[in-house]
Amino acid sequence: MIPAGTLPQQPWMTAPALRAVMAALAAKGGTARFVGGCVRNALLGRAVKEVDIACADPPTTVIELLTAASIKAIPTGIEHGTVTVVAHGTPFEITTLRRDVETMGRKAVVAFTDDWAADAARRDFTMNAIYCDADGTLYDPADGLADARAGRVRFVGEPGERIQEDYLRILRFFRIYAHYGHPPADVAALRACRQHTKGLTILSVERVAHELLRLLAASDPATVLTLMTEYEVLQHVLPEATDIDRLRALVRIDGPDPLPLRRLAAVLGLDVAKAERVATRLKLSSRERVRLVGAASGAFGHEPDAATVRNNLYLYGAEAFTDQAYLRWAESGGRPTDTLFATLIERARTYLRPVFPLTGDDVLALGIERGPRVGELLSLVERWWMEGGFAAGRDACLAKLTERAER
Ligand code: ATP
Ligand code: MG
């Protein structure tokens, strides 16, 4: 294959761990090249988080070559040609070149090959099918270099065919476009996405959720969600998204490290029941669920008084309170100069949660039997303590508890 240019050496390429892996794979004359996100990101000056390696040798040979170099190989997906190595604490995936034998809308039967162009032809987008040698020489069988530089997210081959092979590519298209695309988006791709939305139903909700959350981390997700609505995709994967304008406002203020779950909460509107429904439907983890629902909770007005702020911080915790403040800020227009919300967020950042001075043991010590009444009494006194601005100490709380218990 003819070289298509060079990628200046990058720190991740010259890291000793990766060098050792590349040297091991080339030891008997075989060819291994970087591919996918690492090459695309390096070309675009973006951070490289994971390095994928494509290799012309079959996986059994890959394992032999690595073992000969004393590098531990883990056959993570050997039937698909993938071997994972952990070198110096960093994992790398090495995948043998493949071509599709049969596709089924998501899973495919593949055959190993030593044909780089065939491997490129089964990748999704041209900018994801650029290969790079250990020394930085680039190979571009799908003409992805120019597309990457111009922000053109283009399917390798005919979009409709490629989508029918794997419907996840519809969501990957919008996600990759959100992160690496420049408008206008490729119309042939958009039309093909619209034509094949039915196929989205075969995807697992976990996959869909993963793609959506990654898309939401992009710099302008609201515009892409609008595009997805226009092409009838969003209705199939997130019909609960009713508030794209609030998301747009949030993105203006939510800073350099945007949180996808907060953004998801924004697009759902401030509706606790809906947040719970979406968390269930998308099978979010319990941590994610708490975050999403917490963000939608804690109704407070545009100018919350000191007690509301204090109580919400205590009840929901600093993290959820911060999300709530951001969402209110977005709701009230998302003006970066609005100091009220910035102050609330700063307050949450340095918040130390007061500790309620009583426990269940204090209730039992009064001779009350174990059972629901213990919790009820504790909550009553805790409420009273909150309403008093968290000022009462242990003795005052005990006195209050005794008084309530005797009623
Ligand atoms: P990132 O890791 O930043 O999400 P990536 O491009 O590396 O981006 P991966 O999911 O890690 O994405 O996939 C690695 C490469 O595998 C892609 O660049 C692409 O070439 C190929 N690929 C991944 N998923 C598909 C798919 N569904 N259809 C075709 N090719 C795919
Ligand atoms: Mg990747």
XYZ file of C-alpha atoms and ligand atoms in Angstrom:
439
model
C 0.000 0.000 0.000
C 1.248 3.487 -0.856
C 2.112 5.728 2.114
C -0.170 8.752 2.388
C 2.005 10.985 4.549
C 3.474 10.965 8.005
C 2.212 11.591 11.475
C 4.821 13.394 13.562
C 5.897 11.176 16.465
C 3.494 11.505 19.394
C 4.275 10.806 23.052
C 1.926 7.800 23.102
C 3.682 6.324 20.054
C 7.109 6.582 21.615
C 6.103 5.270 25.052
C 8.386 2.298 25.838
C 5.435 -0.036 26.515
C 3.910 0.487 23.087
C 7.299 0.386 21.368
C 7.939 -2.997 22.938
C 4.595 -4.328 21.674
C 5.140 -2.992 18.148
C 8.688 -4.389 18.070
C 7.434 -7.804 19.206
C 4.769 -7.877 16.476
C 7.353 -6.958 13.815
C 10.067 -9.328 15.081
C 9.479 -11.982 12.407
C 8.760 -9.541 9.585
C 5.021 -9.084 10.202
C 3.226 -5.766 9.853
C 1.320 -4.054 12.656
C -0.168 -0.575 12.467
C -2.131 1.783 14.671
C -5.689 2.332 13.530
C -8.980 3.931 14.481
C -9.496 6.546 17.150
C -5.831 6.958 18.086
C -4.749 7.842 14.543
C -7.807 10.020 13.919
C -7.346 11.908 17.186
C -3.617 12.335 16.735
C -4.184 13.787 13.267
C -6.710 16.226 14.674
C -4.628 17.202 17.676
C -7.080 15.583 20.110
C -6.153 13.547 23.151
C -5.473 9.859 22.488
C -7.071 7.694 25.150
C -6.684 4.181 23.824
C -4.477 2.676 21.187
C -5.810 0.034 18.809
C -3.393 -1.978 16.710
C -4.221 -3.811 13.496
C -2.026 -6.667 12.467
C -1.715 -8.882 9.400
C -0.810 -12.040 11.348
C -3.498 -14.360 12.734
C -4.165 -14.214 16.492
C -2.258 -17.417 17.262
C 0.864 -15.888 15.702
C 0.223 -12.631 17.576
C 0.209 -14.539 20.852
C 3.412 -16.405 19.926
C 5.197 -13.190 18.979
C 4.169 -11.467 22.192
C 5.039 -14.452 24.348
C 8.473 -14.654 22.711
C 9.008 -11.053 23.830
C 7.802 -11.889 27.373
C 4.674 -9.745 26.929
C 1.554 -11.271 28.422
C -1.235 -11.679 25.884
C -4.860 -12.086 26.933
C -7.123 -13.622 24.280
C -10.053 -11.273 25.023
C -11.897 -11.842 21.772
C -9.839 -14.389 19.968
C -12.655 -15.634 17.693
C -12.940 -12.048 16.442
C -9.171 -11.777 16.223
C -8.599 -9.574 19.260
C -5.785 -10.042 21.741
C -5.247 -7.623 24.603
C -1.852 -6.912 26.072
C -1.161 -4.985 29.203
C 2.263 -3.445 28.936
C 3.505 -1.211 31.765
C -0.042 -1.000 33.104
C -1.574 0.209 29.818
C -3.894 -2.090 27.860
C -3.656 -2.302 24.074
C -5.950 -4.198 21.744
C -4.352 -5.988 18.834
C -6.798 -7.141 16.194
C -6.013 -9.234 13.152
C -7.163 -7.777 9.828
C -10.670 -8.967 9.032
C -13.259 -9.035 6.364
C -16.942 -9.659 6.849
C -18.263 -13.028 5.748
C -21.794 -12.479 6.943
C -23.467 -9.588 8.761
C -26.619 -9.711 10.849
C -27.495 -6.146 11.700
C -25.151 -6.080 14.655
C -23.007 -9.186 15.017
C -20.922 -10.358 12.098
C -19.102 -13.494 11.058
C -15.588 -12.456 10.112
C -12.639 -14.073 8.409
C -9.022 -13.136 9.019
C -7.125 -11.684 6.116
C -3.823 -10.004 5.361
C -5.509 -7.510 3.046
C -5.403 -4.021 4.533
C -7.920 -2.618 2.060
C -10.424 -5.335 2.989
C -9.999 -4.470 6.655
C -10.556 -0.782 5.886
C -13.683 -1.615 3.907
C -15.417 -3.092 6.949
C -14.691 -0.114 9.198
C -17.439 2.432 9.670
C -16.161 5.865 8.664
C -13.308 6.901 6.414
C -11.654 8.890 9.219
C -11.671 5.722 11.343
C -9.886 3.675 8.691
C -6.505 5.407 8.616
C -3.504 3.253 9.536
C -0.175 4.396 10.897
C 3.127 2.533 11.241
C 5.210 2.619 14.404
C 7.414 5.216 12.701
C 4.475 7.474 11.774
C 3.975 6.518 8.118
C 0.273 6.861 7.246
C -1.797 4.553 5.026
C -5.182 5.686 3.858
C -7.021 3.034 1.810
C -10.478 4.620 2.336
C -9.444 8.230 1.642
C -10.084 9.268 5.195
C -7.251 11.768 5.665
C -8.895 14.613 3.802
C -12.237 13.794 5.428
C -10.723 13.833 8.913
C -9.103 17.199 8.297
C -12.288 18.668 6.819
C -14.563 17.210 9.510
C -16.449 15.074 6.986
C -17.877 12.006 8.703
C -18.422 9.706 5.757
C -19.274 6.018 5.665
C -16.774 3.727 4.009
C -18.831 2.577 1.023
C -22.558 2.986 0.537
C -24.204 4.298 3.737
C -27.420 2.269 3.474
C -25.544 -0.995 2.989
C -23.158 -0.279 5.826
C -26.008 0.586 8.184
C -27.898 -2.596 7.379
C -24.782 -4.591 8.243
C -24.742 -3.010 11.700
C -27.451 -0.621 12.888
C -25.266 0.668 15.694
C -23.536 2.654 12.957
C -26.504 5.046 12.896
C -25.712 6.104 16.440
C -21.976 5.997 15.876
C -22.500 8.325 12.918
C -24.160 10.984 15.060
C -21.731 10.481 17.924
C -18.622 10.731 15.735
C -20.158 13.682 13.891
C -20.839 15.407 17.218
C -17.187 15.058 18.178
C -15.299 15.337 14.889
C -17.704 16.672 12.268
C -18.081 20.097 10.739
C -21.477 21.087 9.359
C -23.151 20.340 7.132
C -23.365 16.639 7.903
C -23.181 14.221 4.978
C -26.647 14.159 3.455
C -26.354 10.667 1.970
C -25.503 9.374 5.431
C -28.340 11.283 7.094
C -30.876 9.980 4.604
C -29.658 6.424 5.023
C -29.939 6.798 8.795
C -33.529 7.962 8.442
C -34.368 5.155 6.062
C -33.141 2.476 8.452
C -34.297 3.703 11.858
C -36.373 0.530 12.296
C -33.130 -1.403 12.726
C -32.392 0.574 15.890
C -34.857 -1.614 17.760
C -32.508 -4.596 17.611
C -29.786 -2.772 19.528
C -29.367 -3.435 23.225
C -30.395 -0.494 25.393
C -26.983 -0.591 27.073
C -25.341 0.103 23.715
C -27.811 2.853 22.940
C -27.277 4.461 26.349
C -23.503 4.263 25.922
C -23.654 6.013 22.552
C -26.091 8.669 23.768
C -24.000 9.521 26.805
C -20.863 9.770 24.701
C -22.647 11.995 22.220
C -23.815 14.242 25.060
C -20.193 14.863 26.042
C -19.503 16.610 22.710
C -19.073 20.365 22.406
C -22.462 21.062 20.817
C -24.755 18.099 21.473
C -27.957 20.147 21.220
C -27.417 20.832 17.525
C -26.742 17.161 16.862
C -29.822 16.049 18.819
C -31.866 18.474 16.736
C -30.415 16.908 13.596
C -31.267 13.465 14.958
C -34.835 14.624 15.519
C -35.026 15.999 12.004
C -33.914 12.622 10.629
C -36.276 10.708 12.934
C -33.549 8.941 14.866
C -33.889 10.527 18.295
C -37.557 9.534 18.489
C -36.442 5.897 18.391
C -33.663 6.061 20.946
C -34.608 8.864 23.313
C -38.244 9.824 22.793
C -38.182 11.394 26.267
C -35.906 14.211 25.038
C -38.257 17.167 25.087
C -36.009 19.974 26.184
C -33.175 20.445 23.718
C -33.202 24.214 24.347
C -32.419 23.707 28.010
C -29.511 21.475 26.992
C -28.257 24.200 24.666
C -28.409 26.709 27.529
C -26.629 24.283 29.862
C -23.813 23.742 27.387
C -23.126 27.497 27.454
C -22.335 27.358 31.160
C -21.324 23.842 32.135
C -17.590 24.306 31.796
C -14.699 22.389 30.330
C -15.606 19.011 31.834
C -19.191 18.455 30.783
C -21.090 15.716 32.555
C -23.195 13.584 30.212
C -25.714 12.614 32.911
C -26.338 16.220 33.857
C -26.835 16.980 30.191
C -29.214 14.051 29.896
C -31.162 15.405 32.868
C -31.357 18.763 31.097
C -32.795 17.334 27.925
C -35.441 15.403 29.884
C -36.661 18.565 31.620
C -36.853 18.796 35.382
C -39.140 15.824 35.821
C -38.197 13.346 38.522
C -40.651 10.649 37.419
C -39.388 10.873 33.859
C -35.761 10.705 34.993
C -36.589 7.532 36.909
C -38.347 6.046 33.892
C -35.439 6.799 31.587
C -32.914 5.398 34.078
C -34.906 2.156 34.154
C -35.451 1.967 30.422
C -31.804 2.643 29.585
C -30.676 0.226 32.324
C -28.370 2.812 33.837
C -26.168 1.669 36.705
C -27.382 2.551 40.172
C -24.792 5.309 40.448
C -25.895 6.784 37.134
C -29.510 6.522 38.168
C -28.886 8.374 41.434
C -27.092 11.118 39.542
C -29.792 11.510 36.888
C -32.681 11.486 39.344
C -30.807 13.684 41.834
C -30.248 16.307 39.156
C -33.958 16.460 38.381
C -34.944 16.614 42.071
C -34.868 19.346 44.676
C -37.227 21.896 43.225
C -36.129 25.387 44.118
C -37.040 28.748 42.678
C -34.856 31.103 40.727
C -33.825 32.964 43.832
C -33.757 30.351 46.571
C -33.570 31.693 50.117
C -30.749 30.720 52.452
C -32.781 28.004 54.175
C -33.735 26.316 50.909
C -30.118 26.279 49.820
C -28.970 24.899 53.166
C -31.662 22.230 53.255
C -31.213 21.127 49.658
C -27.474 20.826 50.142
C -28.083 18.659 53.181
C -30.844 16.543 51.666
C -29.397 15.943 48.221
C -25.666 16.356 48.808
C -23.239 18.707 47.078
C -23.042 16.739 43.819
C -26.778 16.622 43.151
C -27.165 20.193 44.386
C -24.543 21.322 41.874
C -26.422 19.562 39.086
C -29.673 21.137 40.251
C -28.102 24.593 40.298
C -26.742 24.123 36.774
C -30.137 22.997 35.502
C -31.899 25.975 37.129
C -29.244 28.237 35.683
C -29.902 26.778 32.239
C -33.635 27.167 32.759
C -33.250 30.819 33.572
C -31.424 31.440 30.295
C -27.925 30.096 30.918
C -26.175 33.449 30.981
C -22.505 32.886 31.895
C -22.492 36.224 33.742
C -25.247 35.184 36.138
C -23.438 35.304 39.487
C -26.296 33.935 41.580
C -25.891 30.380 40.283
C -22.116 30.584 40.151
C -22.217 31.460 43.840
C -24.476 28.497 44.628
C -22.170 26.149 42.738
C -19.146 27.507 44.570
C -20.990 27.057 47.853
C -21.600 23.390 46.979
C -17.946 22.918 46.055
C -16.810 23.785 49.561
C -19.817 22.342 51.397
C -19.232 20.261 54.508
C -22.335 18.295 55.368
C -23.329 18.662 59.032
C -23.721 15.379 60.882
C -27.022 14.779 62.649
C -26.036 14.205 66.292
C -28.474 11.335 67.034
C -28.655 7.703 65.922
C -31.119 4.870 66.360
C -29.330 3.856 69.551
C -30.457 7.097 71.181
C -34.068 6.194 70.443
C -33.671 2.630 71.729
C -32.057 4.000 74.914
C -35.372 5.662 75.682
C -36.969 2.225 75.870
C -38.645 2.369 72.468
C -38.843 -0.999 70.734
C -37.137 -1.705 67.431
C -39.438 -1.004 64.529
C -40.619 1.748 62.205
C -41.230 4.157 65.081
C -37.476 4.435 65.656
C -36.923 5.863 62.197
C -40.001 8.059 62.421
C -38.853 9.666 65.635
C -35.355 10.205 64.288
C -36.715 11.854 61.142
C -38.963 14.129 63.176
C -36.063 15.392 65.222
C -33.804 15.616 62.189
C -36.432 17.803 60.434
C -36.611 20.033 63.512
C -32.786 20.228 63.577
C -32.745 21.157 59.859
C -35.411 23.808 60.296
C -33.339 25.285 63.069
C -30.478 25.759 60.643
C -28.554 22.675 61.883
C -27.625 24.657 64.975
C -28.888 22.387 67.782
C -26.243 20.226 69.438
C -26.568 16.697 70.756
C -28.102 17.678 74.098
C -30.784 19.837 72.515
C -31.574 17.094 70.000
C -31.816 14.512 72.805
C -34.197 16.791 74.714
C -36.326 17.182 71.597
C -36.308 13.425 71.052
C -37.427 12.761 74.641
C -40.192 15.312 74.282
C -41.470 13.731 71.047
C -41.157 10.184 72.354
C -43.331 10.998 75.333
C -46.167 12.393 73.257
P -13.219 6.124 20.517
O -12.359 5.028 21.096
O -12.746 7.486 20.754
O -14.655 5.888 20.811
P -12.751 4.788 18.077
O -12.878 5.248 16.662
O -11.439 4.241 18.507
O -13.180 6.014 18.946
P -13.842 2.267 18.883
O -15.214 1.924 19.270
O -12.742 2.148 19.899
O -13.903 3.749 18.326
O -13.494 1.398 17.610
C -12.212 1.332 17.059
C -12.309 1.280 15.535
O -13.039 0.104 15.145
C -13.079 2.437 14.902
O -12.237 3.549 14.682
C -13.562 1.796 13.611
O -12.526 1.748 12.655
C -13.879 0.391 14.034
N -15.280 0.213 14.469
C -15.768 0.283 15.728
N -17.079 0.034 15.759
C -17.444 -0.215 14.485
C -18.675 -0.555 13.860
N -19.796 -0.674 14.557
N -18.664 -0.745 12.529
C -17.518 -0.633 11.811
N -16.344 -0.308 12.334
C -16.289 -0.097 13.658
Mg -11.109 3.422 20.382
